[in-house]
């Protein structure tokens, strides 16, 4: 079996890292809970335009009007605070120990994504990493999945033997479907509302893997 994982909010808790940075920044600048709520809302789980988010941060914190510097400020804050979900890297080790191939397929800026990967020691637990900013395409473009399979030496693998797992319906589930793989959605307690359900839905990455690896989902 081949397992492809999203990075943010799948292997590592990116949203908690942003919230931790934002909370400290708001406190350091003497701002209010309303400012914190506005900044977190503007982040939109990492899917907002970075320049738009920077504008909200500048306004709410009273920072100098420098969008690139503000983008680097919050990116550095995320890198400083990000952590892997408890036990998730052990799960990757179990999969590899059973002879499975494991890869990461992530959208984002190369320096930012590689920084999070390094801080959380992800690379040591996987066989390949594909970052959209290094490839010139991003999820849900299926070429990212094809690139990951090539790097895993599995370009000709039966797509029924491949799982794409992530928390974002419009990116992770969509790219798996576009590439013809099976799909697992990490819900974090949300209700699925993206049309046809993925093959597996569970609250955490570890739970998704457990369900996907169960006999009920064997070929």
Protein backbone atom coordinates (compact mmCIF):
# COMPACT_ATOMS: atom_id res chain seq x y z
CA UNK A 1 0.00 0.00 0.00
CA UNK A 2 1.06 3.60 -0.67
CA UNK A 3 0.09 6.42 1.65
CA UNK A 4 0.23 10.09 0.64
CA UNK A 5 -0.41 12.69 3.32
CA UNK A 6 -1.10 16.40 3.33
CA UNK A 7 1.14 18.31 5.76
CA UNK A 8 -0.78 21.19 7.36
CA UNK A 9 -3.51 20.14 9.78
CA UNK A 10 -2.94 16.53 8.77
CA UNK A 11 0.55 15.67 10.02
CA UNK A 12 1.30 18.95 11.80
CA UNK A 13 -1.04 21.31 13.63
CA UNK A 14 -0.61 24.42 11.54
CA UNK A 15 -3.76 26.15 12.83
CA UNK A 16 -2.69 25.84 16.46
CA UNK A 17 0.72 27.23 15.54
CA UNK A 18 -0.83 30.27 13.85
CA UNK A 19 -3.18 30.85 16.78
CA UNK A 20 -0.28 30.61 19.24
CA UNK A 21 1.75 33.16 17.28
CA UNK A 22 -1.26 35.46 16.87
CA UNK A 23 -2.12 35.27 20.58
CA UNK A 24 1.41 36.26 21.55
CA UNK A 25 1.55 39.04 18.95
CA UNK A 26 -1.77 40.50 20.14
CA UNK A 27 -0.60 40.43 23.76
CA UNK A 28 2.79 41.94 22.90
CA UNK A 29 1.12 44.84 21.10
CA UNK A 30 -1.47 45.45 23.82
CA UNK A 31 -4.39 44.55 21.60
CA UNK A 32 -7.70 42.86 22.44
CA UNK A 33 -9.46 39.52 22.09
CA UNK A 34 -11.44 41.07 19.25
CA UNK A 35 -8.20 41.74 17.38
CA UNK A 36 -7.11 38.15 17.93
CA UNK A 37 -10.43 36.82 16.68
CA UNK A 38 -10.23 39.01 13.58
CA UNK A 39 -6.69 37.85 12.77
CA UNK A 40 -7.53 34.17 13.22
CA UNK A 41 -10.68 34.55 11.10
CA UNK A 42 -8.71 36.33 8.37
CA UNK A 43 -6.26 33.43 8.25
CA UNK A 44 -9.09 31.08 7.17
CA UNK A 45 -7.18 27.99 8.21
CA UNK A 46 -4.22 28.99 6.05
CA UNK A 47 -6.25 29.31 2.84
CA UNK A 48 -6.58 33.09 2.68
CA UNK A 49 -4.39 35.19 0.40
CA UNK A 50 -1.25 35.95 2.37
CA UNK A 51 -1.27 39.63 1.38
CA UNK A 52 -4.88 39.99 2.56
CA UNK A 53 -4.04 38.37 5.88
CA UNK A 54 -1.03 40.62 6.26
CA UNK A 55 -3.23 43.68 5.78
CA UNK A 56 -5.52 42.57 8.60
CA UNK A 57 -2.53 41.93 10.87
CA UNK A 58 -1.02 45.34 10.07
CA UNK A 59 -4.33 47.03 10.83
CA UNK A 60 -5.08 45.12 14.02
CA UNK A 61 -1.58 45.25 15.50
CA UNK A 62 -0.67 48.74 14.29
CA UNK A 63 2.40 47.49 12.43
CA UNK A 64 4.35 49.40 9.77
CA UNK A 65 2.71 49.17 6.35
CA UNK A 66 5.02 46.49 4.98
CA UNK A 67 3.13 43.50 3.59
CA UNK A 68 6.16 41.30 2.70
CA UNK A 69 7.69 41.83 6.15
CA UNK A 70 4.39 41.00 7.83
CA UNK A 71 4.00 37.82 5.78
CA UNK A 72 7.46 36.71 6.89
CA UNK A 73 6.59 37.69 10.46
CA UNK A 74 3.62 35.36 10.73
CA UNK A 75 5.29 32.63 8.70
CA UNK A 76 8.22 32.68 11.12
CA UNK A 77 5.74 32.55 14.00
CA UNK A 78 4.11 29.46 12.56
CA UNK A 79 7.47 27.76 12.09
CA UNK A 80 8.39 28.60 15.67
CA UNK A 81 5.22 27.11 17.16
CA UNK A 82 4.26 24.23 14.86
CA UNK A 83 4.23 20.67 16.20
CA UNK A 84 3.30 17.28 14.80
CA UNK A 85 0.08 15.81 16.09
CA UNK A 86 0.70 13.39 18.97
CA UNK A 87 1.53 9.91 17.73
CA UNK A 88 1.16 10.69 14.05
CA UNK A 89 4.85 10.22 13.19
CA UNK A 90 4.76 6.88 15.01
CA UNK A 91 1.87 5.93 12.74
CA UNK A 92 4.01 6.69 9.70
CA UNK A 93 6.77 4.51 11.13
CA UNK A 94 4.33 1.64 11.63
CA UNK A 95 3.21 1.89 8.01
CA UNK A 96 6.77 1.89 6.71
CA UNK A 97 7.71 -0.92 9.06
CA UNK A 98 4.96 -3.00 7.48
CA UNK A 99 6.55 -2.42 4.06
CA UNK A 100 4.28 0.38 2.89
CA UNK A 101 5.49 3.51 1.09
CA UNK A 102 4.74 6.90 2.67
CA UNK A 103 4.91 10.35 1.10
CA UNK A 104 3.93 13.95 1.80
CA UNK A 105 2.12 16.05 -0.79
CA UNK A 106 1.75 19.64 0.36
CA UNK A 107 0.79 22.99 -1.11
CA UNK A 108 2.75 26.04 -0.10
CA UNK A 109 5.87 28.14 -0.18
CA UNK A 110 8.96 25.88 -0.28
CA UNK A 111 10.89 27.61 2.51
CA UNK A 112 7.83 27.67 4.76
CA UNK A 113 6.82 24.07 4.17
CA UNK A 114 10.38 22.77 4.42
CA UNK A 115 10.80 24.77 7.62
CA UNK A 116 7.78 23.11 9.21
CA UNK A 117 8.92 19.71 7.99
CA UNK A 118 12.35 20.26 9.52
CA UNK A 119 11.05 21.55 12.85
CA UNK A 120 8.68 18.60 13.22
CA UNK A 121 11.25 16.05 11.97
CA UNK A 122 8.82 14.76 9.35
CA UNK A 123 11.35 13.87 6.67
CA UNK A 124 12.89 11.07 8.71
CA UNK A 125 9.51 9.32 8.83
CA UNK A 126 8.59 9.35 5.12
CA UNK A 127 9.99 8.18 1.80
CA UNK A 128 9.29 11.24 -0.35
CA UNK A 129 8.14 14.85 -0.04
CA UNK A 130 6.50 16.92 -2.78
CA UNK A 131 5.98 20.68 -2.22
CA UNK A 132 3.79 22.54 -4.71
CA UNK A 133 5.99 25.63 -4.69
CA UNK A 134 8.90 23.54 -5.91
CA UNK A 135 6.88 21.88 -8.69
CA UNK A 136 4.96 24.78 -10.21
CA UNK A 137 1.55 23.16 -9.70
CA UNK A 138 -0.59 22.74 -6.60
CA UNK A 139 -3.36 20.50 -5.32
CA UNK A 140 -5.87 19.62 -6.67
CA UNK A 141 -3.72 19.23 -9.80
CA UNK A 142 -3.14 15.45 -10.00
CA UNK A 143 0.40 15.99 -11.30
CA UNK A 144 1.51 16.44 -7.69
CA UNK A 145 0.30 12.93 -6.85
CA UNK A 146 1.97 11.55 -9.97
CA UNK A 147 5.22 13.27 -8.97
CA UNK A 148 5.03 11.74 -5.50
CA UNK A 149 4.46 8.27 -6.93
CA UNK A 150 7.40 8.68 -9.28
CA UNK A 151 9.66 9.64 -6.37
CA UNK A 152 8.44 6.64 -4.45
CA UNK A 153 9.34 4.41 -7.39
CA UNK A 154 5.67 3.55 -7.81
CA UNK A 155 4.60 5.43 -10.92
CA UNK A 156 2.86 2.32 -12.26
CA UNK A 157 1.10 1.43 -9.00
CA UNK A 158 -2.56 0.47 -9.15
CA UNK A 159 -4.32 3.58 -7.89
CA UNK A 160 -6.58 1.39 -5.74
CA UNK A 161 -3.45 0.71 -3.70
CA UNK A 162 -2.86 4.42 -3.08
CA UNK A 163 -4.45 6.55 -0.35
CA UNK A 164 -4.45 10.35 -0.38
CA UNK A 165 -5.20 11.64 3.13
CA UNK A 166 -5.76 15.23 4.23
CA UNK A 167 -8.03 17.72 5.94
CA UNK A 168 -9.01 19.93 2.98
CA UNK A 169 -11.85 18.73 0.78
CA UNK A 170 -11.08 21.14 -2.06
CA UNK A 171 -7.37 20.23 -2.15
CA UNK A 172 -6.60 16.86 -0.59
CA UNK A 173 -9.73 14.89 -1.36
CA UNK A 174 -10.03 16.58 -4.74
CA UNK A 175 -6.46 15.77 -5.77
CA UNK A 176 -6.88 12.15 -4.77
CA UNK A 177 -10.02 11.85 -6.84
CA UNK A 178 -8.37 13.60 -9.78
CA UNK A 179 -5.47 11.15 -9.60
CA UNK A 180 -7.73 8.12 -9.20
CA UNK A 181 -6.55 7.18 -5.68
CA UNK A 182 -8.62 6.32 -2.67
CA UNK A 183 -9.25 9.22 -0.31
CA UNK A 184 -9.34 9.82 3.43
CA UNK A 185 -10.62 13.04 5.00
CA UNK A 186 -9.44 14.25 8.40
CA UNK A 187 -12.55 16.00 9.71
CA UNK A 188 -11.33 17.49 13.00
CA UNK A 189 -14.96 17.12 14.07
CA UNK A 190 -16.47 18.90 11.07
CA UNK A 191 -19.34 17.55 9.00
CA UNK A 192 -18.59 16.55 5.43
CA UNK A 193 -20.31 18.88 2.95
CA UNK A 194 -18.32 18.45 -0.23
CA UNK A 195 -20.64 16.21 -2.23
CA UNK A 196 -19.80 12.51 -2.55
CA UNK A 197 -18.07 11.34 0.61
CA UNK A 198 -14.42 10.26 0.61
CA UNK A 199 -13.67 6.59 1.08
CA UNK A 200 -12.87 7.17 4.75
CA UNK A 201 -13.79 10.00 7.13
CA UNK A 202 -12.54 10.28 10.71
CA UNK A 203 -11.72 12.98 13.23
CA UNK A 204 -7.94 12.50 13.27
CA UNK A 205 -5.22 11.40 10.90
CA UNK A 206 -4.46 8.34 12.99
CA UNK A 207 -8.14 7.35 12.94
CA UNK A 208 -8.31 7.80 9.17
CA UNK A 209 -5.29 5.53 8.73
CA UNK A 210 -6.74 2.92 11.07
CA UNK A 211 -9.99 2.81 9.11
CA UNK A 212 -8.26 2.83 5.73
CA UNK A 213 -5.99 -0.04 6.79
CA UNK A 214 -8.85 -2.13 8.15
CA UNK A 215 -10.12 -5.23 6.32
CA UNK A 216 -13.29 -3.34 5.40
CA UNK A 217 -11.25 -1.24 2.98
CA UNK A 218 -9.06 -3.96 1.59
CA UNK A 219 -9.16 -4.62 -2.10
